[in-house]
mmCIF file of C-alpha atoms in Angstrom:
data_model
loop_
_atom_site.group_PDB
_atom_site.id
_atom_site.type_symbol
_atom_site.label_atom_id
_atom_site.label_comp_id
_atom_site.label_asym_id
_atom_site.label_seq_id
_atom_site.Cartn_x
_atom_site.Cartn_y
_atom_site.Cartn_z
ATOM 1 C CA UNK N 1 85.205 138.359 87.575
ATOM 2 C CA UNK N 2 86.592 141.955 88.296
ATOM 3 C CA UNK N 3 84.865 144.755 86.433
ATOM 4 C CA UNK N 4 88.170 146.514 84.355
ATOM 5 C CA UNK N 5 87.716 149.395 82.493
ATOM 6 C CA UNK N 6 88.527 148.236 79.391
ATOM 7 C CA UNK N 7 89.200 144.580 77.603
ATOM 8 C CA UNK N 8 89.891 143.403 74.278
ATOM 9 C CA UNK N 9 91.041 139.854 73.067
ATOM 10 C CA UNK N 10 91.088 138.968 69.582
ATOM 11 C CA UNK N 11 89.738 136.220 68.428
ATOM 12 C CA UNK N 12 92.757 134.168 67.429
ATOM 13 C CA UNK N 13 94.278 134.984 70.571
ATOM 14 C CA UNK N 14 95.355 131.535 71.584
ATOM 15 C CA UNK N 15 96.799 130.120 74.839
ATOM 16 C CA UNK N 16 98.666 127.444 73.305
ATOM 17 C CA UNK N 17 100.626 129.934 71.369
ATOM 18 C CA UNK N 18 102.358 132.204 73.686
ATOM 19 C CA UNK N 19 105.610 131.341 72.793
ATOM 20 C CA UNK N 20 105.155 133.341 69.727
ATOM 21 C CA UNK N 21 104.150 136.266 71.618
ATOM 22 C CA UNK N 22 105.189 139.384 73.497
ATOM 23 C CA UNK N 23 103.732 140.141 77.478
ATOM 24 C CA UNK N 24 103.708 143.831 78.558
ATOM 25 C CA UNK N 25 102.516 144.494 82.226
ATOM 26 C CA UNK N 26 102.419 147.897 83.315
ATOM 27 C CA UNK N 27 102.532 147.972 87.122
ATOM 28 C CA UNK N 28 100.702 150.541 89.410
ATOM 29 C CA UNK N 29 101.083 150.072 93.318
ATOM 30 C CA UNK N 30 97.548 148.700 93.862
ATOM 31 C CA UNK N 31 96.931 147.240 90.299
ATOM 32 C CA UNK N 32 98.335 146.056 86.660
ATOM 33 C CA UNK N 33 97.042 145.980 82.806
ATOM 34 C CA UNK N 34 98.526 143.715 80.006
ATOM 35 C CA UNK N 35 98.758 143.425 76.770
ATOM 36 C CA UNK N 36 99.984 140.998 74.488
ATOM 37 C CA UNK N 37 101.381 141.779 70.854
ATOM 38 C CA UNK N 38 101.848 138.554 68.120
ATOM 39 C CA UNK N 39 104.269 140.392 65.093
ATOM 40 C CA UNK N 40 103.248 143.938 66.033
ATOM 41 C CA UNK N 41 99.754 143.583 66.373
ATOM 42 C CA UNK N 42 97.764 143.787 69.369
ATOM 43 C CA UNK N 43 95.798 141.028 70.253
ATOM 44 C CA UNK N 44 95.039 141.211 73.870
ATOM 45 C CA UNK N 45 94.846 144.156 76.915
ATOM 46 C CA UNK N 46 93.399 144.707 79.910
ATOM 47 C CA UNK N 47 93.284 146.755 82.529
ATOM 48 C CA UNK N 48 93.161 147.509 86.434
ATOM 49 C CA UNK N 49 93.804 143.672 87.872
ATOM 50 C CA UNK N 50 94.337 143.729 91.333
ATOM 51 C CA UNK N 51 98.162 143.826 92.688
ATOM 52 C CA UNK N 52 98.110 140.762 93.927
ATOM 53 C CA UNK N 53 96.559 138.858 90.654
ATOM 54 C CA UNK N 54 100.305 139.281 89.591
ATOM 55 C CA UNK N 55 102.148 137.994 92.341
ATOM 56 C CA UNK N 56 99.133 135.151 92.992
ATOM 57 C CA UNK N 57 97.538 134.991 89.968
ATOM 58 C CA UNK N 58 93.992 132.635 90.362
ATOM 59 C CA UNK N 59 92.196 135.126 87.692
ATOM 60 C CA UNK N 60 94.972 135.401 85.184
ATOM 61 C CA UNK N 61 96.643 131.910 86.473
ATOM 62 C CA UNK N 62 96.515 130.674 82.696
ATOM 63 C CA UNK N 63 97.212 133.844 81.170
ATOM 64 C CA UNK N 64 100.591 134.588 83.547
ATOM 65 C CA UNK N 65 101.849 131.204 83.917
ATOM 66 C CA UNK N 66 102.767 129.961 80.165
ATOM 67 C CA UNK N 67 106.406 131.100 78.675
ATOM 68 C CA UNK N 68 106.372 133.849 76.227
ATOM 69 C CA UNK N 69 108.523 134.792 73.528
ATOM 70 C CA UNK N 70 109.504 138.036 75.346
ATOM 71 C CA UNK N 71 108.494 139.537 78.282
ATOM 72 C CA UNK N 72 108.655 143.339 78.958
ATOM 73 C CA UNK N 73 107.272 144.870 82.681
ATOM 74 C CA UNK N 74 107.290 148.577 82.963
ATOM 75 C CA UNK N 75 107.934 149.894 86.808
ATOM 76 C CA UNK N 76 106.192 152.417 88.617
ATOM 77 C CA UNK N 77 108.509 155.467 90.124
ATOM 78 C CA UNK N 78 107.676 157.070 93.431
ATOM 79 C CA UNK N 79 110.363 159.203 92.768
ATOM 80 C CA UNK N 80 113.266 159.734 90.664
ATOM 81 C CA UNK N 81 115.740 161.813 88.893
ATOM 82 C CA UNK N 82 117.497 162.015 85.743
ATOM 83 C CA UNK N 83 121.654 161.644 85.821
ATOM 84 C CA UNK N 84 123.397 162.452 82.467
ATOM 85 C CA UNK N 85 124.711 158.885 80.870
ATOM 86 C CA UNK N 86 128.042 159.995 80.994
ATOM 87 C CA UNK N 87 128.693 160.943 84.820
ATOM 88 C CA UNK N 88 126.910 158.199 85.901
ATOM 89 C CA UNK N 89 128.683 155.065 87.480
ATOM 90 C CA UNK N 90 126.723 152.061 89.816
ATOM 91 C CA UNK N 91 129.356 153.440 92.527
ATOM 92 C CA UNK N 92 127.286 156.463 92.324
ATOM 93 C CA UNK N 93 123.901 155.288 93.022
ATOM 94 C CA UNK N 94 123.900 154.692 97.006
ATOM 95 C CA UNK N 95 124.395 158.554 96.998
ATOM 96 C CA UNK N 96 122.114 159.348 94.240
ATOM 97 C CA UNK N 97 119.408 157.209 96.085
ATOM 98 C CA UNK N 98 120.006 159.780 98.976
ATOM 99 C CA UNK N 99 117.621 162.235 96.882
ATOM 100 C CA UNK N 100 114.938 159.999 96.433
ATOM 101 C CA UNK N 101 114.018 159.552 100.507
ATOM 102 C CA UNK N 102 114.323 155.989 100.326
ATOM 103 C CA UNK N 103 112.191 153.637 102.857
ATOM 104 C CA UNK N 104 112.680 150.598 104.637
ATOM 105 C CA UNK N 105 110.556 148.981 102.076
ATOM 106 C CA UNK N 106 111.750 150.748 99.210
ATOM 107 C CA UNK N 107 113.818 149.328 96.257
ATOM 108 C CA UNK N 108 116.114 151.843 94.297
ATOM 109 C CA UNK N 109 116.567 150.674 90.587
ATOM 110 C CA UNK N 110 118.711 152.412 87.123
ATOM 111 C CA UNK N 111 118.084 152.272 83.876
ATOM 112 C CA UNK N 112 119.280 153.899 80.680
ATOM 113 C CA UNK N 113 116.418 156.202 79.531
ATOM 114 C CA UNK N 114 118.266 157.297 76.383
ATOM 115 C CA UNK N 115 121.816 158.062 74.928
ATOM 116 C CA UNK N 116 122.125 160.969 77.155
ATOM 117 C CA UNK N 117 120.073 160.047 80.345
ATOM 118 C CA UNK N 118 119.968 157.016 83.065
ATOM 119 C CA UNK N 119 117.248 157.105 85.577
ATOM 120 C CA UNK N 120 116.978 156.789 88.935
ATOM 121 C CA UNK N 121 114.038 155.520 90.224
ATOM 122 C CA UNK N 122 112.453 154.160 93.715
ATOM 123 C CA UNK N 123 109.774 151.592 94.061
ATOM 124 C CA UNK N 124 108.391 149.624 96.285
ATOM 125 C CA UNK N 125 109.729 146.404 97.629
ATOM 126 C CA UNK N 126 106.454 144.565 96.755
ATOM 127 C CA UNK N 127 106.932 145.936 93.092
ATOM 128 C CA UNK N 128 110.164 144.424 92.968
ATOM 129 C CA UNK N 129 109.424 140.698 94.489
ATOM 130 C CA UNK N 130 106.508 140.395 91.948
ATOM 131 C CA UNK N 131 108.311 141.319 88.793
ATOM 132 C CA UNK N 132 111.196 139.034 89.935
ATOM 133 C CA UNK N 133 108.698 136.467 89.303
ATOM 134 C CA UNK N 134 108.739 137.177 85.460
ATOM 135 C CA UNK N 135 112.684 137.703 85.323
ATOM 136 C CA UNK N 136 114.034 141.119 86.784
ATOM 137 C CA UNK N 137 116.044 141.682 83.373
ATOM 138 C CA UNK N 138 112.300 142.159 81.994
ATOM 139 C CA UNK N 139 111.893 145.110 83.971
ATOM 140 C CA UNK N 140 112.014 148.769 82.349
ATOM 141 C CA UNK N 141 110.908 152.210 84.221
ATOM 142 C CA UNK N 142 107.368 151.825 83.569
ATOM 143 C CA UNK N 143 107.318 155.496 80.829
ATOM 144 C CA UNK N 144 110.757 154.497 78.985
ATOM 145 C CA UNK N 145 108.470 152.974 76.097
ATOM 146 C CA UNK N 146 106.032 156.158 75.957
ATOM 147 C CA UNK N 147 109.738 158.522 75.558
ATOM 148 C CA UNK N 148 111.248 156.497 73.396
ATOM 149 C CA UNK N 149 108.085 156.152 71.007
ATOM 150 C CA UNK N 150 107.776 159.898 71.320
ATOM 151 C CA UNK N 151 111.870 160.679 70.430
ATOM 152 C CA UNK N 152 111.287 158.370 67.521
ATOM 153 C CA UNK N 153 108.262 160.085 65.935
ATOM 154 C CA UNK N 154 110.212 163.792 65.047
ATOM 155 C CA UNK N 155 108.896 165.957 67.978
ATOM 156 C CA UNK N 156 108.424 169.404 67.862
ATOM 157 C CA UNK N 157 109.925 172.221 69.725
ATOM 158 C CA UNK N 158 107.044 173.623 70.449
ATOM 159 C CA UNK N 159 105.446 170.432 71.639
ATOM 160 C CA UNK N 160 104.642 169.105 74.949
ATOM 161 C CA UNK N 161 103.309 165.660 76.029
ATOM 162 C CA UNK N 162 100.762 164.381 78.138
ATOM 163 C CA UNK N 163 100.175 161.169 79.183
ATOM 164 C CA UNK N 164 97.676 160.769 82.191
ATOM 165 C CA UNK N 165 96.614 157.968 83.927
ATOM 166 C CA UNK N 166 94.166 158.246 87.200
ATOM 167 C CA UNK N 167 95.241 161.155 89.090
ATOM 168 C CA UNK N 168 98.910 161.274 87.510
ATOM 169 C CA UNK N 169 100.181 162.995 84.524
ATOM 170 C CA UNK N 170 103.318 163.133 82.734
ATOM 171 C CA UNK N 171 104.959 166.087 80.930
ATOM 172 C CA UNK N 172 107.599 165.258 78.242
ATOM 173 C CA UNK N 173 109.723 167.626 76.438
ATOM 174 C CA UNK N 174 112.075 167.377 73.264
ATOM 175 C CA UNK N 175 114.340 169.423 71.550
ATOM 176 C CA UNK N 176 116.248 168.297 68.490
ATOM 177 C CA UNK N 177 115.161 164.509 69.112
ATOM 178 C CA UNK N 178 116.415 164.620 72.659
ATOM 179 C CA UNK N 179 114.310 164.495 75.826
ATOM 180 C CA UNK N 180 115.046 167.952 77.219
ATOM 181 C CA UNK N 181 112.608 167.858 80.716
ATOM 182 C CA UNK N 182 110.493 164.586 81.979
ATOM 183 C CA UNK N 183 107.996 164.654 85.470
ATOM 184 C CA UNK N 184 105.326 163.772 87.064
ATOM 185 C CA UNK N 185 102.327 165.341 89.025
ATOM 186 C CA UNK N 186 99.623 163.607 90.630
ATOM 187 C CA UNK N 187 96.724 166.123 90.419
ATOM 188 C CA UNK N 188 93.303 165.796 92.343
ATOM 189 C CA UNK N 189 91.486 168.585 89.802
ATOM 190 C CA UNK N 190 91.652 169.645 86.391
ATOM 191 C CA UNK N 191 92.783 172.952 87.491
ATOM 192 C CA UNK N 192 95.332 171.664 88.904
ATOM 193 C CA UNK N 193 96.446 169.841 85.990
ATOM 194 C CA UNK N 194 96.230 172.650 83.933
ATOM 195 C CA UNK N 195 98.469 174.825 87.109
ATOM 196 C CA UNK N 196 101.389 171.820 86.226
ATOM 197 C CA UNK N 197 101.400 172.129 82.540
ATOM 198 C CA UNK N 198 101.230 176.050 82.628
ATOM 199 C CA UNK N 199 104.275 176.036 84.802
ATOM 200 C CA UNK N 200 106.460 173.384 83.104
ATOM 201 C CA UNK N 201 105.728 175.789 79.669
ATOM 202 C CA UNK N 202 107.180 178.674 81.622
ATOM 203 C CA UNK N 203 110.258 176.428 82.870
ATOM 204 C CA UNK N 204 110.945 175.547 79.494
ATOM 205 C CA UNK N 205 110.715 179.375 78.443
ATOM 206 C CA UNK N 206 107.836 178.510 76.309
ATOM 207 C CA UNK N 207 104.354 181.059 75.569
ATOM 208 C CA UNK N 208 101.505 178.599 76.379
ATOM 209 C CA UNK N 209 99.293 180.417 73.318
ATOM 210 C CA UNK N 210 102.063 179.097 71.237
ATOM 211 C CA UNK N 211 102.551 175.767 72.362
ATOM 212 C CA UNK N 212 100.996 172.576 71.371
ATOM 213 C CA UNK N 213 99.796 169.508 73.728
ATOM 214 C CA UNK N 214 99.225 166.031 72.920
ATOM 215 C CA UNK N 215 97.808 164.046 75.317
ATOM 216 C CA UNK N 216 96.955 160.292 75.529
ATOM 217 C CA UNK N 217 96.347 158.206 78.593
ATOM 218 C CA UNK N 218 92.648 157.674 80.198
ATOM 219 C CA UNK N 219 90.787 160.898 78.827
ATOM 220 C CA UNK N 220 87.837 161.108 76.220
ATOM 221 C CA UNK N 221 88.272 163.307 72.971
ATOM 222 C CA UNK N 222 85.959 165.569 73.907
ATOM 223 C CA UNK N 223 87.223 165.119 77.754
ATOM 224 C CA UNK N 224 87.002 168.351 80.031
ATOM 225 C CA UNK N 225 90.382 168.362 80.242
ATOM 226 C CA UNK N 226 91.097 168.936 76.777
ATOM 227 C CA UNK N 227 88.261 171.587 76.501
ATOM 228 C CA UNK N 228 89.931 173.318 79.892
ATOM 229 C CA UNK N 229 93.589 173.105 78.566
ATOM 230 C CA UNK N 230 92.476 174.350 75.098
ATOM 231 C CA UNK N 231 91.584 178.034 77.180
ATOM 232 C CA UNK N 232 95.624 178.086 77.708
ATOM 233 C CA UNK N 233 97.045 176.529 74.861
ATOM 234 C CA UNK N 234 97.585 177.290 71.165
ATOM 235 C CA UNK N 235 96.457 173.480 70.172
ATOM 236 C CA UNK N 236 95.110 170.442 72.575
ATOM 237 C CA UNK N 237 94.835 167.667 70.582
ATOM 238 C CA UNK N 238 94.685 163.702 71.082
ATOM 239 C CA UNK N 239 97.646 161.716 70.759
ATOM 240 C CA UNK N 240 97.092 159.303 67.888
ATOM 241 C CA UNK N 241 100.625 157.805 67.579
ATOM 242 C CA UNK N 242 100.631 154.185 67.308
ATOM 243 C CA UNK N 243 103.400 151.844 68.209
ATOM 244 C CA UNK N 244 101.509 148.814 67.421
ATOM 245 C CA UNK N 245 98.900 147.932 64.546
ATOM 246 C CA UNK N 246 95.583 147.955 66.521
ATOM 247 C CA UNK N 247 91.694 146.702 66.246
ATOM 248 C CA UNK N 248 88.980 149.342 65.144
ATOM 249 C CA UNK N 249 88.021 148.624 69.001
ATOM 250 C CA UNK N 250 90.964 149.755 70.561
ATOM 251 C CA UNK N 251 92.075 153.556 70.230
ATOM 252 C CA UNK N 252 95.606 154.583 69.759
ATOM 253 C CA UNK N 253 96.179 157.043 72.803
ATOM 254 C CA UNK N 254 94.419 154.902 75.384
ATOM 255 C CA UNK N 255 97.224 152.471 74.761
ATOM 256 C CA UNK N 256 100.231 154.141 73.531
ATOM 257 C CA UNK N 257 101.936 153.633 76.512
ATOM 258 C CA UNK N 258 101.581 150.058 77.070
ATOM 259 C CA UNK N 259 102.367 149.315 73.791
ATOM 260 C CA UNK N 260 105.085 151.601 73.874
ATOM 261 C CA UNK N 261 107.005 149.218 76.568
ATOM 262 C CA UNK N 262 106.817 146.547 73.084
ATOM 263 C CA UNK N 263 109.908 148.896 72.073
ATOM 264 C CA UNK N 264 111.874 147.920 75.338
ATOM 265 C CA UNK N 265 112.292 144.540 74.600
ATOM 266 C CA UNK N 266 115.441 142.856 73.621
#
């Protein structure tokens, strides 16, 4: 069996009883995690499986192959950009995919984010073909949960949010409930990191001494990028927000978004 970072199953988790349950796969390009919820409670997760596990499962072949009440399977983006809800049209999207440098073995996908935003994303072809296995309607852009969960839960002004995963992080924004800047940076050092969040404060017209970060993702709460972010920020804390009831095993941030995806489905 593959070594994964981290796994939890309950002990009522059953097999035979998937059709009261809820699948969320969070795709990478070279890997996946799950979790399964039963009534908003999480009962299974686990991460870094092997691409190919999902479109071939041998590992998983039990845990993939039974039918499930719902099924939600969040997207990676290579790129993308935001389009205002109201401008945007299907018409519109072979010239909006112009921006994103679209390959022969790319796929170009949109999706409402929110009331006022749809994105446009690109992902690969092989992305695509194995979430068509599961139903394509299942498919969200991979962070829609983590926003949403974060627009529901009164964010501040003066509040940014973090959510990094390997050598990627995301920066949120809100303003008055609404999501008011969203990106990405793959970083290689924490310096870096900290380069990306420094300037997205600035864009925003924002005094880092005076702004708070909450981060979640795969970091440590005493993690040296908190400690190094915490030199250029007025607050660096952990990002306890919980979208589903979890074990004392689990904590909240390492999970938030893949159980944030639970609020994508229909």
């Amino acid at each position: 069996m593959n070594e994964h970072n981290y796994t939890y199953h309950d002990d009522n988790f059953s097999l035979d009883r998937t059709e009261d349950y809820t699948l969320l796969i969070q795709v990478e390009d070279k890997s996946f995690s799950y979790a399964i919820s039963n009534n908003g409670t999480l009962i299974a997760w686990a991460e870094n499986y092997p691409f190919d596990e999902l479109s071939d499962p041998q590992e998983l072949l039990d845990l993939l192959s039974p039918k499930y009440r719902q099924i939600v399977i969040g997207l990676p983006a290579h790129s993308f950009t935001l389009v205002p809800a109201e401008i945007f049209s299907a018409d519109r999207l072979p010239n909006l995919a112009r921006f994103l440098d679209v390959k022969a073995d790319s796929k170009v996908l949109a999706q409402v984010l929110d009331q006022e935003n749809v994105i446009v994303y690109k992902t690969s072809e092989a992305v695509v073909n194995a979430a068509e296995e599961f139903g394509i309607r299942n498919t969200v852009f991979t962070s829609k949960g983590w926003l949403t969960a974060i627009a529901q839960n009164n964010p501040g002004s003066s509040d940014l949010y973090l959510n990094i995963e390997k050598d990627k992080v995301e920066i949120s924004y809100f303003a008055g409930d609404k999501l008011r800047f969203y990106n990405s940076f793959e970083f290689k050092e924490v310096d870096e990191l900290v380069y990306f969040t420094v300037l997205v404060t600035k864009e925003l017209a924002l005094e880092p001494i005076n702004t708070n970060l909450y981060l979640s993702g795969d970091l440590e709460a005493d993690d040296k990028i908190l400690n190094r972010l915490a030199e250029f920020f007025g607050k660096v804390e952990i990002n306890n927000l919980r979208v589903l009831q979890l074990p004392t095993e689990v904590v909240a941030h390492r999970v938030l978004s893949i159980s944030a995806l639970s609020l994508c489905a229909s």
